[in-house]
Coordinates of C-alpha atoms in Angstrom, one line a residue:
M341 CA 53.2 172.1 55.0
P342 CA 50.6 169.6 53.7
V343 CA 49.1 168.8 57.1
T344 CA 45.6 169.4 58.3
G345 CA 44.1 169.3 61.8
Q346 CA 45.7 169.6 65.2
R347 CA 46.5 165.9 65.5
V348 CA 48.3 165.7 62.2
V349 CA 50.2 168.9 63.0
R350 CA 51.2 167.4 66.4
R351 CA 52.4 164.3 64.6
A352 CA 54.5 166.3 62.1
L353 CA 56.0 168.6 64.7
G354 CA 56.8 165.7 67.0
R355 CA 58.6 163.9 64.3
R356 CA 60.7 166.9 63.4
L357 CA 61.6 167.6 67.0
T358 CA 62.6 163.9 67.4
K359 CA 64.9 164.2 64.4
L360 CA 66.6 167.3 65.9
R361 CA 67.1 165.5 69.3
V362 CA 68.5 162.4 67.8
A363 CA 70.8 164.3 65.4
N364 CA 72.1 166.2 68.5
G365 CA 72.8 162.9 70.2
K366 CA 70.6 163.5 73.2
S367 CA 68.3 161.1 75.0
R368 CA 64.9 162.1 76.4
R369 CA 66.3 161.8 79.9
E370 CA 69.1 164.2 79.0
V371 CA 66.6 166.7 77.7
A372 CA 64.6 166.5 80.9
E373 CA 67.8 167.0 82.9
A374 CA 68.5 170.2 81.0
K375 CA 66.0 172.1 83.2
L376 CA 63.8 173.4 80.4
G377 CA 60.6 172.7 82.4
I378 CA 59.9 169.7 80.1
S379 CA 59.8 166.3 81.8
E380 CA 60.7 163.1 80.1
P381 CA 57.1 161.9 80.0
T382 CA 56.0 165.3 78.5
L383 CA 58.7 165.1 75.9
H384 CA 57.6 161.6 74.9
R385 CA 54.0 162.9 74.5
I386 CA 55.3 165.9 72.4
E387 CA 57.4 163.7 70.2
T388 CA 54.6 161.2 69.6
G389 CA 52.1 163.9 68.8
K390 CA 49.8 163.3 71.8
V391 CA 49.6 166.8 73.1
P392 CA 49.5 170.5 72.0
V393 CA 52.9 172.2 72.1
T394 CA 53.6 175.8 73.0
G395 CA 55.9 178.0 70.9
A396 CA 58.0 178.6 74.0
N397 CA 58.7 174.9 74.5
V398 CA 59.6 174.5 70.8
R399 CA 62.0 177.4 71.0
A400 CA 63.6 176.0 74.2
L401 CA 64.1 172.6 72.6
C402 CA 65.5 174.1 69.4
W403 CA 67.9 176.1 71.5
L404 CA 69.1 173.0 73.3
Y405 CA 69.4 171.1 70.0
G406 CA 71.4 173.9 68.4
A407 CA 68.8 174.5 65.6
D408 CA 69.3 177.6 63.5
Q409 CA 66.9 180.5 63.6
S410 CA 65.0 179.7 60.4
V411 CA 64.2 176.1 61.7
T412 CA 63.3 177.4 65.1
D413 CA 60.9 180.0 63.7
A414 CA 59.3 177.4 61.3
L415 CA 58.7 174.9 64.1
A416 CA 57.4 177.5 66.5
E417 CA 54.9 178.6 63.9
L418 CA 53.9 174.9 63.3
A419 CA 53.3 174.7 67.1
L420 CA 50.4 177.1 66.7
G421 CA 48.5 174.5 64.7
T422 CA 48.8 171.8 67.5
S423 CA 45.8 173.4 69.3
R424 CA 43.8 174.5 66.2
E425 CA 40.7 172.4 65.7
E426 CA 39.1 171.2 62.5
W427 CA 35.5 170.2 62.2
W428 CA 36.1 166.6 63.3
D429 CA 38.1 167.5 66.4
G430 CA 35.1 168.9 68.3
S431 CA 32.7 166.1 67.3
P432 CA 31.5 163.9 70.2
V433 CA 30.4 161.3 67.6
I434 CA 33.9 160.6 66.2
P435 CA 35.9 158.6 68.7
D436 CA 39.3 160.1 69.6
W437 CA 41.2 157.2 68.0
F438 CA 39.5 157.9 64.6
K439 CA 40.1 161.7 64.7
L440 CA 43.8 161.2 63.8
Y441 CA 42.7 159.1 60.8
V442 CA 40.3 161.8 59.6
G443 CA 43.2 164.4 59.8
L444 CA 45.6 162.1 58.0
E445 CA 42.9 161.4 55.3
A446 CA 42.4 165.1 54.9
S447 CA 46.1 165.6 54.0
A448 CA 47.0 162.4 52.2
S449 CA 47.9 162.6 48.5
K450 CA 47.0 158.9 47.8
I451 CA 44.9 156.4 49.7
C452 CA 45.0 152.7 48.9
T453 CA 42.2 150.6 50.5
Y454 CA 41.5 146.9 50.6
D455 CA 38.2 145.6 52.1
G456 CA 36.6 142.2 51.5
E457 CA 33.3 142.7 53.4
I458 CA 32.1 146.3 53.1
I459 CA 32.2 149.3 50.8
P460 CA 34.6 151.9 52.4
G461 CA 33.0 154.9 54.0
E462 CA 34.3 157.4 51.5
L463 CA 32.4 155.5 48.7
Q464 CA 29.2 154.6 50.5
T465 CA 25.8 156.0 49.6
E466 CA 23.7 157.5 52.4
Q467 CA 21.3 154.6 52.4
Y468 CA 24.1 152.0 52.5
A469 CA 25.7 153.9 55.4
V470 CA 22.4 153.9 57.3
A471 CA 22.2 150.1 56.9
V472 CA 25.8 149.7 58.1
F473 CA 25.5 151.8 61.2
G474 CA 22.0 150.4 61.9
A475 CA 23.4 146.9 62.0
E476 CA 25.5 147.8 65.0
Q477 CA 22.2 148.3 66.9
P478 CA 23.2 151.4 68.8
R479 CA 21.3 152.2 72.0
D480 CA 20.6 155.7 70.8
D481 CA 18.3 155.8 67.8
E482 CA 19.7 159.3 66.8
A483 CA 23.3 157.8 66.8
V484 CA 22.8 156.4 63.3
H485 CA 21.7 159.7 61.9
R486 CA 24.6 161.5 63.5
H487 CA 27.2 159.0 62.2
V488 CA 25.8 159.0 58.7
K489 CA 25.7 162.8 58.6
L490 CA 29.3 163.0 59.6
R491 CA 30.3 160.2 57.1
M492 CA 28.7 162.1 54.3
Q493 CA 30.4 165.3 55.4
R494 CA 33.8 163.5 55.5
Q495 CA 33.1 162.0 52.1
R496 CA 32.2 165.3 50.5
A497 CA 35.4 166.9 51.9
L498 CA 37.6 164.1 50.6
L499 CA 36.1 163.9 47.1
A500 CA 36.3 167.7 46.8
R501 CA 40.0 167.6 47.6
A502 CA 40.4 164.8 45.0
P503 CA 43.4 162.8 46.2
R504 CA 44.3 159.6 44.3
L505 CA 41.9 156.8 45.6
V506 CA 42.6 153.2 44.7
T507 CA 40.2 150.6 46.2
V508 CA 40.2 146.9 45.9
L509 CA 36.9 145.3 47.1
G510 CA 36.3 141.7 47.8
E511 CA 33.4 140.2 45.8
G512 CA 31.5 139.8 49.1
A513 CA 31.3 143.6 49.4
L514 CA 29.4 143.7 46.2
T515 CA 27.1 140.8 46.8
R516 CA 26.2 141.0 50.5
P517 CA 22.7 142.7 50.4
V518 CA 23.4 145.5 52.9
G519 CA 20.2 147.3 53.3
G520 CA 18.5 145.0 50.9
K521 CA 18.7 144.6 47.1
T522 CA 17.6 148.1 46.2
V523 CA 20.1 149.7 48.5
L524 CA 22.9 147.5 47.2
D525 CA 22.0 148.1 43.6
G526 CA 22.1 151.9 44.2
Q527 CA 25.4 151.5 46.0
I528 CA 26.9 149.6 43.0
E529 CA 25.7 152.2 40.6
H530 CA 27.2 154.9 42.8
L531 CA 30.6 153.0 42.6
R532 CA 30.4 152.8 38.9
R533 CA 29.8 156.6 38.6
T534 CA 32.5 157.4 41.1
A535 CA 35.0 155.1 39.3
K536 CA 34.7 157.4 36.3
R537 CA 36.5 160.2 38.2
D538 CA 40.1 160.7 37.0
N539 CA 41.4 160.3 40.6
V540 CA 39.5 157.2 41.5
E541 CA 40.2 153.5 40.6
I542 CA 37.9 150.7 41.9
R543 CA 38.7 147.1 41.4
V544 CA 37.1 143.8 42.5
L545 CA 38.8 140.6 43.9
P546 CA 36.5 137.8 42.7
F547 CA 35.7 134.7 44.8
T548 CA 37.2 132.6 42.0
V549 CA 40.7 133.9 43.0
G550 CA 40.4 131.6 46.1
A551 CA 43.1 132.2 48.7
H552 CA 44.7 135.7 48.4
A553 CA 47.4 137.8 50.1
A554 CA 45.0 140.0 52.1
M555 CA 42.9 137.4 53.9
A556 CA 44.1 138.8 57.3
G557 CA 41.6 141.6 56.8
A558 CA 40.9 145.2 55.7
F559 CA 43.6 147.9 55.7
R560 CA 44.5 151.3 54.3
I561 CA 47.8 152.8 53.1
L562 CA 48.0 156.6 53.2
D563 CA 50.7 158.4 51.2
F564 CA 51.9 161.9 51.8
D565 CA 53.8 164.3 49.6
D566 CA 55.9 165.7 52.4
P567 CA 59.0 163.5 52.8
D568 CA 59.1 164.4 56.5
D569 CA 55.5 163.1 56.9
P570 CA 55.8 159.3 56.7
D571 CA 53.3 157.1 54.9
V572 CA 50.9 155.2 57.2
V573 CA 49.1 151.9 57.3
Y574 CA 45.7 152.2 59.1
L575 CA 44.1 149.1 60.7
E576 CA 40.7 149.5 62.4
S577 CA 38.8 147.5 65.0
H578 CA 35.5 148.1 66.9
V579 CA 37.3 149.7 69.8
G580 CA 40.4 151.4 68.4
A581 CA 42.9 151.6 65.6
L582 CA 46.5 150.8 64.8
Y583 CA 48.7 153.2 62.9
L584 CA 51.9 151.6 61.4
E585 CA 54.7 153.9 60.2
E586 CA 57.8 151.8 60.2
E587 CA 59.2 151.5 56.7
H588 CA 59.3 147.7 56.8
E589 CA 55.6 147.6 58.0
V590 CA 54.4 149.9 55.3
A591 CA 56.5 148.1 52.7
E592 CA 54.9 144.7 53.6
Y593 CA 51.4 146.1 53.3
R594 CA 52.3 147.7 49.9
R595 CA 53.5 144.2 48.8
V596 CA 50.2 142.7 49.9
F597 CA 48.2 145.4 48.2
D598 CA 50.1 145.0 45.0
L599 CA 49.3 141.3 45.0
V600 CA 45.6 141.8 45.4
M601 CA 45.7 144.5 42.8
K602 CA 47.2 142.0 40.3
A603 CA 44.6 139.4 41.2
S604 CA 41.7 141.9 40.9
V605 CA 39.7 143.1 37.9
A606 CA 38.4 146.5 37.1
L607 CA 34.9 147.3 38.4
E608 CA 33.6 147.9 34.9
N609 CA 34.7 144.3 33.9
F610 CA 33.2 142.6 36.9

């Protein structure tokens, strides 16, 4: 299954177990009352991908739901990955709310990004990233170095895997002198080189467009090949992130992204 990292595996397993429960016509309370040793709050955490899951619990749930042996075995095997760590899981630098995103990013087949103010992390040069993290004025001087090192590691892993990347940048992201003119010039040159990759498309939304559909702020849409792994809209703040999976939510952000795509120009023509 095209999933990577314990948090993404938990998400995928939880969704599959939820489908089995719903198809069987059982509520979470009814499952808890079946005396499997799984409480209603625990089942909620399992289904929402918040906790690791044992193979024994998966088999007990599959038995209750009447799943056949092949499905039971496949889900029990998937449960093994709910406690298997990737490089980002053990990092104290990456906040827990962002670790899920890194896992999703590592398994997405396509990532569409809009940002009006800043170059996205996967496209930043090291010097630009240093300026970005330094602007947050961390208390620990070493924090900038650790954050930048991890960002570059994440960037290398993503570009090596080569999913489809489509980015729309506001003109402000290309004109704000983050790190100074020399750093910005180097960043723009890096964007031009990266845009020549077959899997990368970078576009610019000029100021002359005026009002546009994405003025509410930056967002990302992550697509997955597995039909059982729903596409996700990712919205980030300074203290956390929001993951939207409902079809109507994702559809609305796709509509907005399509509108800014149509209003944008190719980087090489900017």
